[in-house]
Coordinates of C-alpha atoms in Angstrom, one line a residue:
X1 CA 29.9 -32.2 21.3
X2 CA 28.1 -35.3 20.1
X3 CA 26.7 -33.4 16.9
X4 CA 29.7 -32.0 15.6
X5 CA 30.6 -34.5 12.5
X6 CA 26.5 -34.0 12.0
X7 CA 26.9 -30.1 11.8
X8 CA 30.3 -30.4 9.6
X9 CA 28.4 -32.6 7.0
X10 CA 25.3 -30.6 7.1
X11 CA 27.1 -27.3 6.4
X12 CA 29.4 -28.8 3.7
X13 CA 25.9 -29.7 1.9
X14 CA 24.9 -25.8 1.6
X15 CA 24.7 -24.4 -1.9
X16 CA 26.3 -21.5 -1.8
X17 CA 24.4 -19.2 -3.2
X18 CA 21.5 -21.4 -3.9
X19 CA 18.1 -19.4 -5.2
X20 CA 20.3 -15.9 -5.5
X21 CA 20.4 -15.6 -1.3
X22 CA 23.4 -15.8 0.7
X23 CA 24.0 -17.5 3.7
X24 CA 22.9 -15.0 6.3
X25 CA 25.6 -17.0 8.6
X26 CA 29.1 -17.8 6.8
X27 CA 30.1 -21.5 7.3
X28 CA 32.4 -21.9 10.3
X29 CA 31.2 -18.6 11.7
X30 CA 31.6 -18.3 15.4
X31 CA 28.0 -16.9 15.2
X32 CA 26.3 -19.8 14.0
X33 CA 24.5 -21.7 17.0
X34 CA 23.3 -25.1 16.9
X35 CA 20.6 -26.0 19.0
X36 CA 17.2 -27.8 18.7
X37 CA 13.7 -26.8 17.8
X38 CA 11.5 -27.3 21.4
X39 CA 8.1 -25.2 19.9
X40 CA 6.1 -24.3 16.7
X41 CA 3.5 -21.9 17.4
X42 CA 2.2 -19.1 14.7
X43 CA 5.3 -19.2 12.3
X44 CA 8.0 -18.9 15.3
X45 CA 10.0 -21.2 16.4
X46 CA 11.4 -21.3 19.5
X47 CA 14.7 -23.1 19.2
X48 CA 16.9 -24.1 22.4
X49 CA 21.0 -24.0 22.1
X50 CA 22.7 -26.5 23.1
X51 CA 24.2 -26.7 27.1
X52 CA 21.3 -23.5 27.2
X53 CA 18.9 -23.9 30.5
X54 CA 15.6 -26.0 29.3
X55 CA 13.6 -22.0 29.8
X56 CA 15.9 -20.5 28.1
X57 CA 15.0 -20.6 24.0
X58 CA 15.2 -17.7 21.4
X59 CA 11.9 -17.0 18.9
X60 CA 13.3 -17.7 15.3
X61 CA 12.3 -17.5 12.0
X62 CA 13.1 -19.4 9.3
X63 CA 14.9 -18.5 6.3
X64 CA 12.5 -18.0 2.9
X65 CA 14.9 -20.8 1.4
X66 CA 13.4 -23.6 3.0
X67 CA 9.9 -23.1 1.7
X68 CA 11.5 -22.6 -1.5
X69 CA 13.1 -26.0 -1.2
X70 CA 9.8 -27.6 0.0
X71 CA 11.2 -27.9 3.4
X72 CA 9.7 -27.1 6.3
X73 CA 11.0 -26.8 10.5
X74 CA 9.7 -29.3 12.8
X75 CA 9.4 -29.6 16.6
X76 CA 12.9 -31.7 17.5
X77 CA 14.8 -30.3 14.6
X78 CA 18.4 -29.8 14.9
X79 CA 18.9 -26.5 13.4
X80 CA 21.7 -24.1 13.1
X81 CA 20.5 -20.4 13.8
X82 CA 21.9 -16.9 14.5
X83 CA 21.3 -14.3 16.6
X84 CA 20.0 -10.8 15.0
X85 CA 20.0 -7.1 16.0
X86 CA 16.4 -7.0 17.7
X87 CA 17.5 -10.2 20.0
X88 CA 15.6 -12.9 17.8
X89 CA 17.1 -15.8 15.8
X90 CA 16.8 -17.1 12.0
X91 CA 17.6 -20.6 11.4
X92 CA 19.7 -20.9 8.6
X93 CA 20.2 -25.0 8.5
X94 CA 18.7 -28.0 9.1
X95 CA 20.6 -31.0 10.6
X96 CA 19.8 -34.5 8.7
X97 CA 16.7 -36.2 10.6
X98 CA 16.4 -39.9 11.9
X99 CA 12.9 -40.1 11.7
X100 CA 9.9 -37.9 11.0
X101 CA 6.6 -37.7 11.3
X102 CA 3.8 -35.5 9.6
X103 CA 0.9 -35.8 11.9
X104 CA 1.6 -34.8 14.2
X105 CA 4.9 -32.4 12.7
X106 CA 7.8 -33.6 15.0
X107 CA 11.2 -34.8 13.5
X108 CA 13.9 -36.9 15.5
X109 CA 11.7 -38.8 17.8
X110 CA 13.4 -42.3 18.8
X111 CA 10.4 -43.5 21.4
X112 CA 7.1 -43.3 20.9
X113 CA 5.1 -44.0 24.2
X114 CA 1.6 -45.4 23.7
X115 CA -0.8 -44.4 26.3
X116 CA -3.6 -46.7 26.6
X117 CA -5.9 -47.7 29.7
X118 CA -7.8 -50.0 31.2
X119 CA -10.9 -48.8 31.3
X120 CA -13.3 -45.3 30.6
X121 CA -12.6 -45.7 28.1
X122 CA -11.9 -49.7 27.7
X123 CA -8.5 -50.8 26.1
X124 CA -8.9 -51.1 22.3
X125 CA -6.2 -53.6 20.6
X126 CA -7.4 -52.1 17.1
X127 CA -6.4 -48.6 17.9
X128 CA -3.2 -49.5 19.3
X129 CA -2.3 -52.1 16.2
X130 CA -2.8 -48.9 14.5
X131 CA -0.5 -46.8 16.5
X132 CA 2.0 -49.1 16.3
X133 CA 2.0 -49.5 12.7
X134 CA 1.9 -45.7 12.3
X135 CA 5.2 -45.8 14.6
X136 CA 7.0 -48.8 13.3
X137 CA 6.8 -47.3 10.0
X138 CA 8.3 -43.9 11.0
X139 CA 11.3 -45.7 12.4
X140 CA 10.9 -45.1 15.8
X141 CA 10.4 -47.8 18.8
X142 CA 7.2 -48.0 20.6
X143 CA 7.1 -48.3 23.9
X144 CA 3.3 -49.6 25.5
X145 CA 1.9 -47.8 28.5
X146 CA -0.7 -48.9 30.5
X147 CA -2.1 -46.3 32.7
X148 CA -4.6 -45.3 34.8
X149 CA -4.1 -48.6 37.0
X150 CA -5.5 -45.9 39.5
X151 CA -8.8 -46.8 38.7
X152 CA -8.6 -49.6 41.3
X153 CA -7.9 -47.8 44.0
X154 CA -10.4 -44.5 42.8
X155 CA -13.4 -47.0 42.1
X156 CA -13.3 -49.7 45.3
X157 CA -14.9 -52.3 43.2
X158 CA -13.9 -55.5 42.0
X159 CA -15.1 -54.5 37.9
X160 CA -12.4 -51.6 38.5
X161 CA -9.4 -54.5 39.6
X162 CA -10.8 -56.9 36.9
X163 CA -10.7 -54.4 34.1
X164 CA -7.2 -53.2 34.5
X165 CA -5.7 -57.1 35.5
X166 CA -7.5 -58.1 32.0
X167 CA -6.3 -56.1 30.0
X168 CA -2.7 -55.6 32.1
X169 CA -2.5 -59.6 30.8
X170 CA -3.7 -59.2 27.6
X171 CA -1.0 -56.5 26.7
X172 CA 2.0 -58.7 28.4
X173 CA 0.4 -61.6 26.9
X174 CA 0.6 -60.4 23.1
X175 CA 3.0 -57.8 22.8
X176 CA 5.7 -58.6 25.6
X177 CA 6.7 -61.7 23.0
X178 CA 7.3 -59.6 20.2
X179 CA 10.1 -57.6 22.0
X180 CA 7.6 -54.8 23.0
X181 CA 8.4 -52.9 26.4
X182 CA 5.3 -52.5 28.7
X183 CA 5.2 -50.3 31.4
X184 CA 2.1 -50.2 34.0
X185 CA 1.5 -46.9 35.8
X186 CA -0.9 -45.0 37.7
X187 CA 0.0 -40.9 37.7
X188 CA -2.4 -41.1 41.0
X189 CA 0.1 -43.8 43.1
X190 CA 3.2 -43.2 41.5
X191 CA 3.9 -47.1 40.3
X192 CA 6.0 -47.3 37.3
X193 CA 6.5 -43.7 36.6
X194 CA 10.3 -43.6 38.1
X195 CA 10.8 -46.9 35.4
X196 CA 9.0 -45.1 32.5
X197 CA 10.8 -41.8 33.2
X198 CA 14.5 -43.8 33.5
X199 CA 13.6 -45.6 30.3
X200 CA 13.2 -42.1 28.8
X201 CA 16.5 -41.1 29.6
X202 CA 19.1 -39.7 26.7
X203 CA 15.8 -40.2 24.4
X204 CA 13.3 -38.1 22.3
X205 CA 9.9 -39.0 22.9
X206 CA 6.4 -39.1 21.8
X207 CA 3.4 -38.9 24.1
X208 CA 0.5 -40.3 22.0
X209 CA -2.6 -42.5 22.8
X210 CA -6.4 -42.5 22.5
X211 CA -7.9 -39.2 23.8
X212 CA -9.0 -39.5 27.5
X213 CA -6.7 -41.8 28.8
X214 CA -4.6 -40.1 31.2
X215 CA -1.9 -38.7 29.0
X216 CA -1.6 -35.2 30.7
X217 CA -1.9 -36.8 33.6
X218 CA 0.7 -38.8 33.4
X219 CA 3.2 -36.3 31.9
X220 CA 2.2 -34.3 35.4
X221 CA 3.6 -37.7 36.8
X222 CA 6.8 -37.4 35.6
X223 CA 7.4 -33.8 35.2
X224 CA 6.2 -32.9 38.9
X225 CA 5.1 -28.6 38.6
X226 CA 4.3 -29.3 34.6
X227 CA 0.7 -28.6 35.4
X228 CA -0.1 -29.6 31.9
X229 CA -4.4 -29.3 31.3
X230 CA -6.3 -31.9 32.0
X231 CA -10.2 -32.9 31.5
X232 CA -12.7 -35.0 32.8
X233 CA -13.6 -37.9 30.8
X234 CA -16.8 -37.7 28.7
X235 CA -18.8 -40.6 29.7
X236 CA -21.4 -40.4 27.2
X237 CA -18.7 -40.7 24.4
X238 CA -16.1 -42.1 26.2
X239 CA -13.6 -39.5 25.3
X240 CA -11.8 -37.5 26.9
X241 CA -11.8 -33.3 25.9
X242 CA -8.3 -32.7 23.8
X243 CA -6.2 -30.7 25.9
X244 CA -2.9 -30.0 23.8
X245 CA -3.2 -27.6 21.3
X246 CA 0.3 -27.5 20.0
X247 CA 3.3 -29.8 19.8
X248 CA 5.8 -28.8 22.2
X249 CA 9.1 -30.2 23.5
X250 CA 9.0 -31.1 27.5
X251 CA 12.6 -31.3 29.3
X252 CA 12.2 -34.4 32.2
X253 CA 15.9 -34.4 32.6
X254 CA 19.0 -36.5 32.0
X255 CA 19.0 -35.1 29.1
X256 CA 15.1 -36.4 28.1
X257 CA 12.6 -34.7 26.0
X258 CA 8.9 -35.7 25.4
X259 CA 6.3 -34.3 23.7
X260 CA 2.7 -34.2 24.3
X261 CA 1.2 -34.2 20.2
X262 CA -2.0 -32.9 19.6
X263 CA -4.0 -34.6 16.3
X264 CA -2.2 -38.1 16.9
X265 CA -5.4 -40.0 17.5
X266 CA -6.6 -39.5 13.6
X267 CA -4.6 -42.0 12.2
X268 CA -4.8 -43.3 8.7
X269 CA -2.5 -45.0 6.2
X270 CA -1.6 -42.0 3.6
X271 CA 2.1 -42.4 3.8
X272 CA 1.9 -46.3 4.1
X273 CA 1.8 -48.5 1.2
X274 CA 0.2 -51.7 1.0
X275 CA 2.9 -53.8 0.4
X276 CA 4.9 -51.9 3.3
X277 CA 2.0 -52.5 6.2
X278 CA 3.2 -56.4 6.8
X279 CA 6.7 -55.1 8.0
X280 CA 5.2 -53.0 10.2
X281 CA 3.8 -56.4 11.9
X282 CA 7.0 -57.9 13.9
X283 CA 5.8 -61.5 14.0
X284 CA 5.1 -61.2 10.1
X285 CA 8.1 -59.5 9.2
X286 CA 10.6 -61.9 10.8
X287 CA 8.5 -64.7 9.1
X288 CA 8.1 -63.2 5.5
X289 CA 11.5 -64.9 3.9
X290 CA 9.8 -68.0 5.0
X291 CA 6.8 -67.6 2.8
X292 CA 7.1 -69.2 -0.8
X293 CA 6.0 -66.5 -2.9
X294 CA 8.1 -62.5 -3.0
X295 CA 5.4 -60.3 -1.7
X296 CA 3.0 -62.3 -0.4
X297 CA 0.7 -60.6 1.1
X298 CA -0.3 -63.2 3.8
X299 CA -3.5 -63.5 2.8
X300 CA -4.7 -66.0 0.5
X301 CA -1.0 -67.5 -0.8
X302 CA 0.1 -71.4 -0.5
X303 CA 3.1 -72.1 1.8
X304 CA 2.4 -68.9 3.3
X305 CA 4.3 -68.8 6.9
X306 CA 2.2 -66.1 8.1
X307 CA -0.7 -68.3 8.1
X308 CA 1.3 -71.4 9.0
X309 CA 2.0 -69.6 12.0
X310 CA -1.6 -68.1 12.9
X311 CA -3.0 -72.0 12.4
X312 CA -0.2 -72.8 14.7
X313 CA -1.5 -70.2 17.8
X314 CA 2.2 -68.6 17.0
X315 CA 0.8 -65.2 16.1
X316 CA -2.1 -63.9 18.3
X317 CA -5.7 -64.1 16.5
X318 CA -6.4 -60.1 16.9
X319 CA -3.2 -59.0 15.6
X320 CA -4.3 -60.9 12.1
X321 CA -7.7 -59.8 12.1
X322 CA -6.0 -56.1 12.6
X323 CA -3.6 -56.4 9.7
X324 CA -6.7 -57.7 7.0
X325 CA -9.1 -54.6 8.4
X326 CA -6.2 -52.4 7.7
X327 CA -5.1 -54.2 4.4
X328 CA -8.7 -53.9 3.3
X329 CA -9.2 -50.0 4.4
X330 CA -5.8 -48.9 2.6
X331 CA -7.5 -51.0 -0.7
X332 CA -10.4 -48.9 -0.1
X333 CA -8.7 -45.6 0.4
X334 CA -7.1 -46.2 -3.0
X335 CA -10.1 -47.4 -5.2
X336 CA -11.6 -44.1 -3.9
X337 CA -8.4 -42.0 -4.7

């Protein structure tokens, strides 16, 4: 199987004998079952084997070892685990990760869909310049979904149509350049969810987005029988109820995984250092080599090619004013700290 080599390293890695314990499962054991974390909930985890039937998982526990290694299970973990007496698991290894993520806890994720919509409540660049930082900085590829396009059909007015053309054009219009995918969708028609869900395909994914937009919903989309929760959105706040309590691991087939993240929407910049927030912008990382100065910080620098290429309508107005808000919060955060 594709993980073997993965699994052969890992293993070889084990100290035997580390912190007095031995391995409850011997290297090379028939026993040993390699599979992947779908569920965290209450200390369990609820690990699937691999070629197993997406319901069918086994409640594990994890070996003391990790915590005394200051390592801890995620959600998407590839884990190696074995079977005891009462019909349970323990996970004995963990597999090397590609990415990870702390908030919200899920390792491995390659995609990291962006839900945004049009309106109720309105599209806000800022939040999603945040997202995408948050996501280009764990390693993984955002992918930009507009939803709720069903609002022109639901509403019958033109406001409704405007609202979601707008900002339908100002997505395509800033991020489509950079080499961002952008996917429009309405979990009421249908449109674009046989695209999105194709796209997702052989992939790990992230559902994450501003609360209220239609996330659930769309999951429902894809997954048809899901019946994930879903609220009304609060107009008074524009905010929709949070509905997802705990991460979990969805199967949408060929081999596809998402996961709807509760917490998501609380981002900051704690794992992010200043110099590292520029090569999380695409259009300023590509261009930094240009710049005169080593670590220029785009800001107030001669010969800066940043700023030669904001004068020069090359790099879209908002995205700059996103990067100094965020520059100047993360200088906050560390006076304070």
């Amino acid at each position: 199987m594709a993980e073997t080599e993965t699994t052969k390293a890992a293993m070889a890695n084990i100290k035997a004998g580390e912190a007095g314990e031995t391995p409850a499962v011997a290297t090379g054991s028939p026993e040993a079952v390699s599979g992947r974390i779908v569920k965290a909930l209450s200390g369990y985890y609820y690990v699937q084997a691999d070629n197993a039937a997406d319901d069918d998982t086994v409640q594990c526990r994890a070996r003391g070892i990790f915590k005394k290694r200051g390592q801890s299970p995620l959600v998407g973990d590839r884990v190696l685990f074995a079977l005891t007496e009462n019909g349970e698991g323990i996970i004995n290894e963990m597999m090397p990760r590609i990415s990870e993520l702390i908030r919200p806890p899920v390792a491995n994720a390659e995609l990291a869909v962006l839900v945004f919509s049009a309106s109720e409540p309105d599209l806000s660049l800022q939040l999603l310049d945040k997202f995408i930082v948050h996501i280009e900085h764990a390693g993984m590829k955002p992918l930009l979904c507009l939803s709720k396009s069903d609002l022109d059909t639901e509403a019958g007015t033109d406001k409704a149509g405007s609202a979601s053309l707008s900002a339908a054009e100002t997505i395509a219009g800033i991020y489509e350049p950079l080499g961002y995918e952008v996917f429009n969708t309405s979990s009421l028609l249908g449109e674009g969810v046989i695209r999105l869900k194709e796209r997702l395909a052989d992939h790990l994914s992230l559902f994450a987005g501003q609360s209220g937009v239609g996330k659930s919903s769309l999951l429902n989309a894809i997954v048809p029988g899901l019946a994930l929760e879903t609220n009304e959105i609060s107009m008074r706040l524009g905010r929709g109820k949070h509905t997802t309590r705990h991460v979990e691991l969805i199967p949408i087939g060929n081999n596809g995984y998402v996961a709807d993240t509760p917490g998501f929407s609380q981002l900051d910049f704690q794992e992010l250092g200043i110099s590292e927030l520029a090569t999380c912008f695409e259009e300023f990382r590509v261009r930094a080599s240009d710049c005169k100065f080593r670590g220029c910080t785009h800001v107030h620098e001669p010969e800066c090619a940043v700023l030669d290429a904001l004068h020069n309508g090359e790099i879209a107005p908002t995205r700059y004013e996103h990067y100094i808000l965020f520059l100047a919060e993360m200088k906050d955060k560390k006076r304070r700290y």
